[in-house]
Every structure is written in structure tokens, then in C-alpha cells.
Tab-separated table of C-alpha atoms and ligand atoms in Angstrom:
chain	number	residue	atom	x	y	z
A	1	UNK	CA	135.364	108.533	101.311
A	2	UNK	CA	138.169	111.059	102.965
A	3	UNK	CA	141.653	110.694	102.139
A	4	UNK	CA	144.044	111.278	105.489
A	5	UNK	CA	147.591	112.781	105.073
A	6	UNK	CA	148.827	109.421	106.015
A	7	UNK	CA	147.214	107.357	103.702
A	8	UNK	CA	147.862	109.924	100.573
A	9	UNK	CA	151.417	109.655	101.352
A	10	UNK	CA	151.449	106.049	101.391
A	11	UNK	CA	149.672	105.724	98.046
A	12	UNK	CA	151.952	108.285	96.634
A	13	UNK	CA	155.127	106.214	97.698
A	14	UNK	CA	153.544	103.070	96.013
A	15	UNK	CA	152.626	104.599	92.954
A	16	UNK	CA	155.647	106.846	92.445
A	17	UNK	CA	157.968	106.228	94.781
A	18	UNK	CA	159.468	109.372	96.031
A	19	UNK	CA	158.189	109.543	99.569
A	20	UNK	CA	160.541	106.913	101.267
A	21	UNK	CA	159.237	106.118	105.084
A	22	UNK	CA	161.941	108.315	106.880
A	23	UNK	CA	160.228	111.199	104.508
A	24	UNK	CA	156.702	110.070	105.255
A	25	UNK	CA	157.731	110.353	108.983
A	26	UNK	CA	158.998	113.630	108.744
A	27	UNK	CA	155.970	115.088	107.116
A	28	UNK	CA	153.577	113.409	109.248
A	29	UNK	CA	155.760	114.531	112.452
A	30	UNK	CA	155.654	118.110	110.739
A	31	UNK	CA	151.711	117.904	110.557
A	32	UNK	CA	151.424	116.715	113.695
A	33	UNK	CA	153.348	119.777	115.008
A	34	UNK	CA	151.243	122.088	113.089
A	35	UNK	CA	148.152	120.350	114.451
A	36	UNK	CA	149.520	121.405	118.213
A	37	UNK	CA	150.022	124.997	116.735
A	38	UNK	CA	146.977	125.527	115.215
A	39	UNK	CA	145.447	124.750	118.831
A	40	UNK	CA	147.515	127.336	120.611
A	41	UNK	CA	147.186	129.694	118.327
A	42	UNK	CA	143.080	129.075	118.268
A	43	UNK	CA	143.301	129.578	122.358
A	44	UNK	CA	144.362	133.070	121.777
A	45	UNK	CA	144.254	135.490	124.821
A	46	UNK	CA	142.427	132.446	126.509
A	47	UNK	CA	145.588	130.415	126.424
A	48	UNK	CA	147.578	133.260	127.749
A	49	UNK	CA	149.763	133.274	124.547
A	50	UNK	CA	149.406	136.674	122.843
A	51	UNK	CA	151.955	139.362	123.161
A	52	UNK	CA	155.267	139.671	123.191
A	53	UNK	CA	157.914	137.355	124.850
A	54	UNK	CA	160.076	140.042	125.798
A	55	UNK	CA	163.423	138.692	123.684
A	56	UNK	CA	164.421	139.233	120.059
A	57	UNK	CA	165.466	136.720	117.503
A	58	UNK	CA	168.690	136.629	115.221
A	59	UNK	CA	166.793	139.206	112.967
A	60	UNK	CA	166.538	141.500	115.880
A	61	UNK	CA	162.383	141.128	115.698
A	62	UNK	CA	160.626	140.945	118.808
A	63	UNK	CA	159.768	137.714	119.783
A	64	UNK	CA	155.987	136.831	120.134
A	65	UNK	CA	154.873	134.022	122.891
A	66	UNK	CA	153.662	132.146	120.136
A	67	UNK	CA	156.899	132.421	117.940
A	68	UNK	CA	158.866	130.542	120.678
A	69	UNK	CA	156.032	128.097	121.408
A	70	UNK	CA	155.739	127.355	117.762
A	71	UNK	CA	159.505	127.036	117.653
A	72	UNK	CA	159.407	124.602	120.548
A	73	UNK	CA	156.729	122.464	119.597
A	74	UNK	CA	158.482	121.942	116.048
A	75	UNK	CA	161.931	121.002	117.883
A	76	UNK	CA	160.313	118.484	120.143
A	77	UNK	CA	158.126	116.756	117.774
A	78	UNK	CA	161.000	116.088	115.385
A	79	UNK	CA	164.140	115.692	117.290
A	80	UNK	CA	163.601	112.047	118.387
A	81	UNK	CA	162.183	110.510	115.000
A	82	UNK	CA	165.686	109.306	113.687
A	83	UNK	CA	164.753	110.952	110.292
A	84	UNK	CA	166.538	114.441	110.648
A	85	UNK	CA	170.540	115.087	111.203
A	86	UNK	CA	169.576	118.800	112.207
A	87	UNK	CA	167.103	121.823	112.036
A	88	UNK	CA	167.173	125.467	111.344
A	89	UNK	CA	164.509	128.247	112.081
A	90	UNK	CA	164.174	131.640	112.074
A	91	UNK	CA	163.828	131.649	115.594
A	92	UNK	CA	167.376	130.267	116.438
A	93	UNK	CA	170.810	132.020	115.487
A	94	UNK	CA	172.311	128.908	114.809
A	95	UNK	CA	171.541	125.047	113.470
A	96	UNK	CA	169.975	122.795	116.045
A	97	UNK	CA	171.691	119.237	116.111
A	98	UNK	CA	169.755	116.384	116.819
A	99	UNK	CA	170.828	115.499	120.350
A	100	UNK	CA	173.124	112.413	120.754
A	101	UNK	CA	170.523	110.511	122.554
A	102	UNK	CA	168.481	110.224	119.411
A	103	UNK	CA	169.562	108.511	116.066
A	104	UNK	CA	170.449	110.744	113.536
A	105	UNK	CA	168.779	110.806	109.749
A	106	UNK	CA	169.597	112.047	106.499
A	107	UNK	CA	167.242	115.010	106.026
A	108	UNK	CA	167.468	118.667	107.107
A	109	UNK	CA	164.237	120.548	108.418
A	110	UNK	CA	164.226	124.417	108.059
A	111	UNK	CA	161.160	126.251	108.852
A	112	UNK	CA	159.600	129.608	110.249
A	113	UNK	CA	157.657	128.384	112.985
A	114	UNK	CA	155.238	131.502	112.771
A	115	UNK	CA	155.039	133.449	110.276
A	116	UNK	CA	153.280	136.999	109.962
A	117	UNK	CA	153.574	137.252	114.025
A	118	UNK	CA	152.481	141.088	113.950
A	119	UNK	CA	148.994	139.449	113.096
A	120	UNK	CA	148.864	137.260	115.826
A	121	UNK	CA	147.578	139.955	118.713
A	122	UNK	CA	144.942	140.982	115.885
A	123	UNK	CA	143.418	137.643	115.034
A	124	UNK	CA	144.469	137.740	111.266
A	125	UNK	CA	145.473	134.608	109.539
A	126	UNK	CA	149.323	133.421	110.262
A	127	UNK	CA	151.160	130.240	109.253
A	128	UNK	CA	154.366	127.668	109.451
A	129	UNK	CA	156.709	127.568	106.639
A	130	UNK	CA	158.804	124.406	106.038
A	131	UNK	CA	161.379	123.185	103.957
A	132	UNK	CA	163.201	119.792	103.758
A	133	UNK	CA	166.521	119.153	102.176
A	134	UNK	CA	168.784	115.917	102.437
A	135	UNK	CA	172.354	116.143	104.330
A	136	UNK	CA	174.797	116.295	101.603
A	137	UNK	CA	176.487	112.601	100.957
A	138	UNK	CA	179.628	111.748	102.743
A	139	UNK	CA	179.641	114.954	104.875
A	140	UNK	CA	180.877	113.395	108.404
A	141	UNK	CA	178.356	115.245	111.161
A	142	UNK	CA	176.563	118.225	109.993
A	143	UNK	CA	177.203	121.867	109.956
A	144	UNK	CA	175.422	125.234	108.899
A	145	UNK	CA	177.148	124.921	105.371
A	146	UNK	CA	175.252	121.667	104.874
A	147	UNK	CA	171.981	123.679	104.916
A	148	UNK	CA	173.412	126.055	102.099
A	149	UNK	CA	171.988	124.635	99.319
A	150	UNK	CA	169.634	125.811	96.449
A	151	UNK	CA	165.935	125.878	96.449
A	152	UNK	CA	166.029	123.395	93.739
A	153	UNK	CA	167.543	120.817	95.870
A	154	UNK	CA	164.327	120.746	98.242
A	155	UNK	CA	162.893	117.277	98.482
A	156	UNK	CA	159.674	118.685	100.258
A	157	UNK	CA	158.310	121.857	101.124
A	158	UNK	CA	154.790	123.238	102.330
A	159	UNK	CA	153.171	125.503	104.767
A	160	UNK	CA	150.190	125.216	107.186
A	161	UNK	CA	147.879	128.272	107.348
A	162	UNK	CA	146.314	128.848	110.859
A	163	UNK	CA	143.122	130.817	109.219
A	164	UNK	CA	139.130	130.044	109.169
A	165	UNK	CA	140.426	126.941	108.381
A	166	UNK	CA	143.744	125.129	109.108
A	167	UNK	CA	145.220	124.048	105.959
A	168	UNK	CA	148.200	122.237	105.106
A	169	UNK	CA	149.621	122.877	101.587
A	170	UNK	CA	152.497	120.535	100.437
A	171	UNK	CA	154.636	119.766	97.763
A	172	UNK	CA	157.511	116.840	97.031
A	173	UNK	CA	157.922	117.652	93.879
A	174	UNK	CA	155.240	116.235	91.960
A	175	UNK	CA	152.580	118.892	92.079
A	176	UNK	CA	151.051	120.823	95.117
A	177	UNK	CA	148.014	119.248	97.335
A	178	UNK	CA	146.036	120.836	100.176
A	179	UNK	CA	144.823	119.096	103.424
A	180	UNK	CA	142.333	120.437	105.511
A	181	UNK	CA	142.167	119.791	109.416
A	182	UNK	CA	139.236	117.872	110.501
A	183	UNK	CA	138.828	119.131	114.096
A	184	UNK	CA	136.436	116.041	115.356
A	185	UNK	CA	138.900	113.334	113.714
A	186	UNK	CA	142.043	115.426	114.832
A	187	UNK	CA	143.520	114.762	111.399
A	188	UNK	CA	144.435	116.277	107.808
A	189	UNK	CA	142.091	115.144	105.060
A	190	UNK	CA	143.123	115.579	101.504
A	191	UNK	CA	140.669	118.408	99.978
A	192	UNK	CA	142.553	119.663	96.839
A	193	UNK	CA	145.050	117.778	94.274
A	194	UNK	CA	146.850	119.466	91.184
A	195	UNK	CA	146.834	123.094	92.516
A	196	UNK	CA	147.219	125.194	89.538
A	197	UNK	CA	147.909	129.136	89.656
A	198	UNK	CA	146.112	130.966	86.597
A	199	UNK	CA	149.104	132.454	84.320
A	200	UNK	CA	147.298	135.730	84.197
A	201	UNK	CA	145.774	137.718	87.078
A	202	UNK	CA	143.977	141.124	87.822
A	203	UNK	CA	145.074	140.961	91.763
A	204	UNK	CA	148.448	142.121	93.174
A	205	UNK	CA	149.968	141.904	96.976
A	206	UNK	CA	152.514	144.651	97.664
A	207	UNK	CA	152.796	147.047	100.998
A	208	UNK	CA	152.040	149.972	99.016
A	209	UNK	CA	153.181	152.400	101.832
A	210	UNK	CA	156.922	151.408	100.743
A	211	UNK	CA	156.260	153.112	97.191
A	212	UNK	CA	158.736	156.019	97.331
A	213	UNK	CA	161.498	153.371	98.270
A	214	UNK	CA	160.973	151.190	95.243
A	215	UNK	CA	163.193	150.656	92.204
A	216	UNK	CA	162.114	151.735	89.052
A	217	UNK	CA	161.101	148.260	87.440
A	218	UNK	CA	158.616	147.742	90.667
A	219	UNK	CA	157.319	151.533	90.128
A	220	UNK	CA	156.406	150.775	86.688
A	221	UNK	CA	154.980	147.762	87.208
A	222	UNK	CA	152.568	148.874	89.735
A	223	UNK	CA	152.232	152.442	88.172
A	224	UNK	CA	150.805	150.473	84.971
A	225	UNK	CA	148.581	148.247	87.453
A	226	UNK	CA	146.991	151.712	89.070
A	227	UNK	CA	146.578	153.042	85.471
A	228	UNK	CA	143.863	150.450	84.937
A	229	UNK	CA	141.949	149.841	81.727
A	230	UNK	CA	142.760	153.324	80.314
A	231	UNK	CA	146.432	152.163	80.946
A	232	UNK	CA	148.888	149.895	79.107
A	233	UNK	CA	147.383	146.980	80.794
A	234	UNK	CA	143.924	147.559	79.276
A	235	UNK	CA	142.172	145.938	82.410
A	236	UNK	CA	141.482	147.195	86.208
A	237	UNK	CA	143.639	145.599	89.194
A	238	UNK	CA	142.774	144.853	92.628
A	239	UNK	CA	145.258	144.863	95.561
A	240	UNK	CA	145.195	142.660	98.699
A	241	UNK	CA	148.102	142.561	101.439
A	242	UNK	CA	147.442	140.681	104.582
A	243	UNK	CA	151.207	141.108	105.808
A	244	UNK	CA	151.151	137.594	106.376
A	245	UNK	CA	153.158	135.727	103.570
A	246	UNK	CA	151.333	132.350	104.154
A	247	UNK	CA	148.035	133.928	103.856
A	248	UNK	CA	148.597	135.724	100.695
A	249	UNK	CA	150.726	132.924	99.038
A	250	UNK	CA	147.618	130.728	99.984
A	251	UNK	CA	145.426	133.126	98.233
A	252	UNK	CA	147.535	132.907	95.225
A	253	UNK	CA	147.722	129.336	94.952
A	254	UNK	CA	143.967	129.326	95.346
A	255	UNK	CA	142.910	131.963	92.869
A	256	UNK	CA	146.011	133.540	91.280
A	257	UNK	CA	147.859	136.917	91.795
A	258	UNK	CA	151.222	138.398	92.092
A	259	UNK	CA	152.989	138.726	95.506
A	260	UNK	CA	155.523	141.225	95.869
A	261	UNK	CA	158.552	141.939	98.585
A	262	UNK	CA	160.944	143.638	96.298
A	263	UNK	CA	164.340	145.118	97.393
A	264	UNK	CA	163.789	148.799	98.381
A	265	UNK	CA	165.714	152.039	99.493
A	266	UNK	CA	165.208	151.685	102.976
A	267	UNK	CA	167.929	149.500	103.758
A	268	UNK	CA	170.028	148.947	100.454
A	269	UNK	CA	172.269	146.410	101.473
A	270	UNK	CA	169.598	144.015	102.370
A	271	UNK	CA	168.461	142.149	99.157
A	272	UNK	CA	164.848	142.130	100.698
A	273	UNK	CA	163.039	141.649	103.965
A	274	UNK	CA	161.961	137.911	103.346
A	275	UNK	CA	164.383	135.177	104.097
A	276	UNK	CA	165.514	132.689	101.346
A	277	UNK	CA	166.157	129.244	103.156
A	278	UNK	CA	162.647	128.998	105.209
A	279	UNK	CA	160.406	131.717	103.343
A	280	UNK	CA	161.213	132.027	99.839
A	281	UNK	CA	162.398	128.867	98.752
A	282	UNK	CA	159.549	126.707	100.327
A	283	UNK	CA	157.011	129.171	98.635
A	284	UNK	CA	158.955	129.531	95.591
A	285	UNK	CA	158.933	125.777	94.865
A	286	UNK	CA	155.408	125.410	95.759
A	287	UNK	CA	154.448	128.225	93.648
A	288	UNK	CA	156.694	126.598	90.552
A	289	UNK	CA	155.008	123.408	91.320
A	290	UNK	CA	151.552	124.597	90.867
A	291	UNK	CA	152.283	126.338	87.364
A	292	UNK	CA	153.436	129.787	88.583
A	293	UNK	CA	156.860	131.633	88.804
A	294	UNK	CA	159.213	133.034	91.663
A	295	UNK	CA	162.144	135.303	90.969
A	296	UNK	CA	164.146	137.778	92.834
A	297	UNK	CA	163.509	140.071	89.898
A	298	UNK	CA	166.749	138.964	87.988
A	299	UNK	CA	166.646	135.256	88.526
A	300	UNK	CA	164.310	131.968	89.734
A	301	UNK	CA	164.959	132.098	93.694
A	302	UNK	CA	165.284	128.462	93.468
A	303	UNK	CA	168.643	129.142	91.431
A	304	UNK	CA	169.998	131.275	94.250
A	305	UNK	CA	173.202	129.960	95.902
A	306	UNK	CA	172.807	130.855	99.537
A	307	UNK	CA	175.781	132.179	101.549
A	308	UNK	CA	174.063	132.295	104.873
A	309	UNK	CA	171.532	130.549	107.010
A	310	UNK	CA	169.304	133.830	107.462
A	311	UNK	CA	169.897	135.515	104.548
A	312	UNK	CA	167.262	137.875	102.687
A	313	UNK	CA	166.002	138.068	99.343
A	314	UNK	CA	163.787	140.076	96.982
A	315	UNK	CA	160.561	138.113	96.187
A	316	UNK	CA	158.360	138.221	93.123
A	317	UNK	CA	156.076	135.184	93.041
A	318	UNK	CA	152.571	134.216	91.472
A	319	UNK	CA	150.987	133.988	88.264
A	320	UNK	CA	153.619	133.097	85.768
A	321	UNK	CA	152.871	136.177	83.083
A	322	UNK	CA	152.961	138.972	85.476
A	323	UNK	CA	156.168	137.459	87.429
A	324	UNK	CA	157.691	137.263	84.147
A	325	UNK	CA	156.614	140.875	82.990
A	326	UNK	CA	157.883	142.304	86.105
A	327	UNK	CA	161.304	140.141	86.010
A	328	UNK	CA	161.708	141.436	82.330
A	329	UNK	CA	161.350	145.224	83.544
A	330	UNK	CA	164.218	144.609	86.003
A	331	UNK	CA	166.255	142.866	83.226
A	332	UNK	CA	165.395	145.802	80.929
A	333	UNK	CA	167.070	147.930	83.754
A	334	UNK	CA	170.396	146.305	83.893
A	335	UNK	CA	170.900	147.057	80.043
B	1	P6P	P1	155.126	144.213	106.038
B	1	P6P	C1	155.613	138.768	108.307
B	1	P6P	O1	156.532	139.663	109.255
B	1	P6P	C2	156.660	139.021	106.874
B	1	P6P	O2	157.598	138.501	107.158
B	1	P6P	C3	155.704	138.266	106.035
B	1	P6P	O3	154.619	137.227	106.241
B	1	P6P	C4	154.828	139.248	105.280
B	1	P6P	O4	154.655	139.179	104.119
B	1	P6P	C5	155.762	140.698	105.422
B	1	P6P	O5	156.616	140.434	106.636
B	1	P6P	C6	154.808	141.832	106.032
B	1	P6P	O6	155.789	142.807	106.088
B	1	P6P	O7	156.786	145.519	105.959
B	1	P6P	O8	154.293	144.389	105.185
B	1	P6P	O9	154.748	144.330	107.678
């Protein structure tokens, strides 16, 4: 007997009491938005949704048509429900206040509406990443600084990967669950509970073309992996790089591995490429909830105190023992 997302959330609330009705509504609305995004993505060229939109986002990156479509779908799906005070997106410079014509709620929703955009036009898996915070008590109205909370403060986080299956992966702080979209029913069905990442792995994910720009600890770690069973690790490693964080993280949640997008010399003033608030924090929490680890090389990502909405961070996440090894190499460097 299949369990729908709504039934799962109701029964979790009944059993554990950490998914109040407003949060359940938020998660159901986000899931419905992801279903619409999945349909737009699946149309591809037939839907006239491929290619660039001829504009740039706050990161100075060319926006794809589907980036903008996905952003609009998430805004329109969430603004009327009364569960949110405001939203923030990779595709918008500032926060989006819920219009006065709608009731304001206590939650803040952050998202990367379509991560992995460079893969859209070549039919490789992409995804939507989201993070949920609560508006700080007592603050009148809502402003950007209300969003600047460490990842430990998240009340829900997840992603939807648009691949051979459309799969919604979610945590509310009590482990990680996966739902697969049943297109005939049009609903997300529970397909995996208590996701666990193996503590060890033989698979690393990093963009090797940046090797000459890496810092010493990263070079040391990857070099040891490449030496294989004759080297200090005593085993051979495999490499994967999909250049779509959602797809790489989904593989790691499904079978283990380590994902790294570290600081490098190309833009030394930037701590990394990936964004803290709506990429590293939600993914970092999911990975920790599945028994893995997520650091910026020196501290847990979830403990980083944000200072800007779109700030970037170095990301090392996945199988606990591997992440701890890379982090140890970084900490040894600063001694
Ligand atoms: P590179 C996609 O653009 C993204 O933000 C992540 O999803 C992905 O892991 C990374 O950038 C890929 O970056 O430099 O390998 O193209």
C-alpha cells in the first residue's frame, strides 16, 4: 500500500509532533511546485523552455528560461498560503515579501529553483533545492537579516531531482526520506525511509579540471585517492562529476561518496562557488541527517554564521570518514 507525501506528513505529525499544519502546507505546496517544474523540464525543446533567457542573475550568471520559470512557479505556489513571511532565491537579488493582500506566516523559504542549469540544454539531471527557517520571534515585519541564520536553525530542507525519476528528498530533523513521483497518480509516493550514507567510500566527486588551482589539503587528498591500492589509502577510487549538485548529492545519499567544491585560487576572495543559504545548508543538513558530514574544510557548514544572503562557501560533504579526513588535512595546514 503506497504512502503519499501528505499521508506521511500527517502521520509523522501524529507520531512525533514536529510538522505543524503550516509546515505541512509549506512542504505540500513546495512538492506541488516541484511537480510543475518537473513537467516543464520534461517538455524540453517541445515546450520552448530551453536556452537562455537573455538576462543575468545576482551571481552574474546567464539565466536559463527554465531558471526563471522555476523561480516563478515557486513564488506563485507559495505566496498565497499564509505560511510564509518571505522568500529568497538564487534568481532574485533581494528577499521577496509576501504581498499584503495575503496573510503573513512564520516561515522563511529559501531556494535554488533550478540547480545545475548548465545541464538543462543537454538533458542531464537537474534539481530544485529548498531550505526552511522560522522568522525570528518578535521581529516586526521581515528583512534580509532575518534570513541570516546558521544552517542548524533549519526546520525543513530538501531537494527534488529531475532525472530518470522525479524524486523528492526531505528532512524535518528526524532522518531523511525519499518520495518518487507517480506520474499516473500525479503524487509523490514514499519510496525510501531512514536514508543512511555509508561512513566509508571509494567514490569522489570533484571537478578535476580545477586541480592546479586547489589548496594543498585538497591536492593531498585527491592525490592519495589517485594512487589507489598501491598508495596510502590502500584501495582504488572511482570518480564521478555530474556538474549538478543535486544529482551528485542524490548519488551520495543513495550509495555513499564524497562531494567537494573547495575554495580555489581562481577567485581567491570567494570562499567557494556554491551558495551557503540555499545550496550548502540544505544539502549539508540532509547529509548530516543521513549519518554523513558536511564541512567547509574547517568547520561544519551548518555552524557557519551567514553575513550575506548570497554568500558562497567551500563544500566538502558525504561519507563521514572521508569528510573527516579532508577536514583534518585542512586543520593540520593551519597549525
Ligand atoms: P562546475 C551548477 O551550476 C553548480 O552550481 C552545482 O550544481 C554544481 O555542482 C557546480 O555548479 C558545477 O560547477 O564549475 O563544475 O561547472
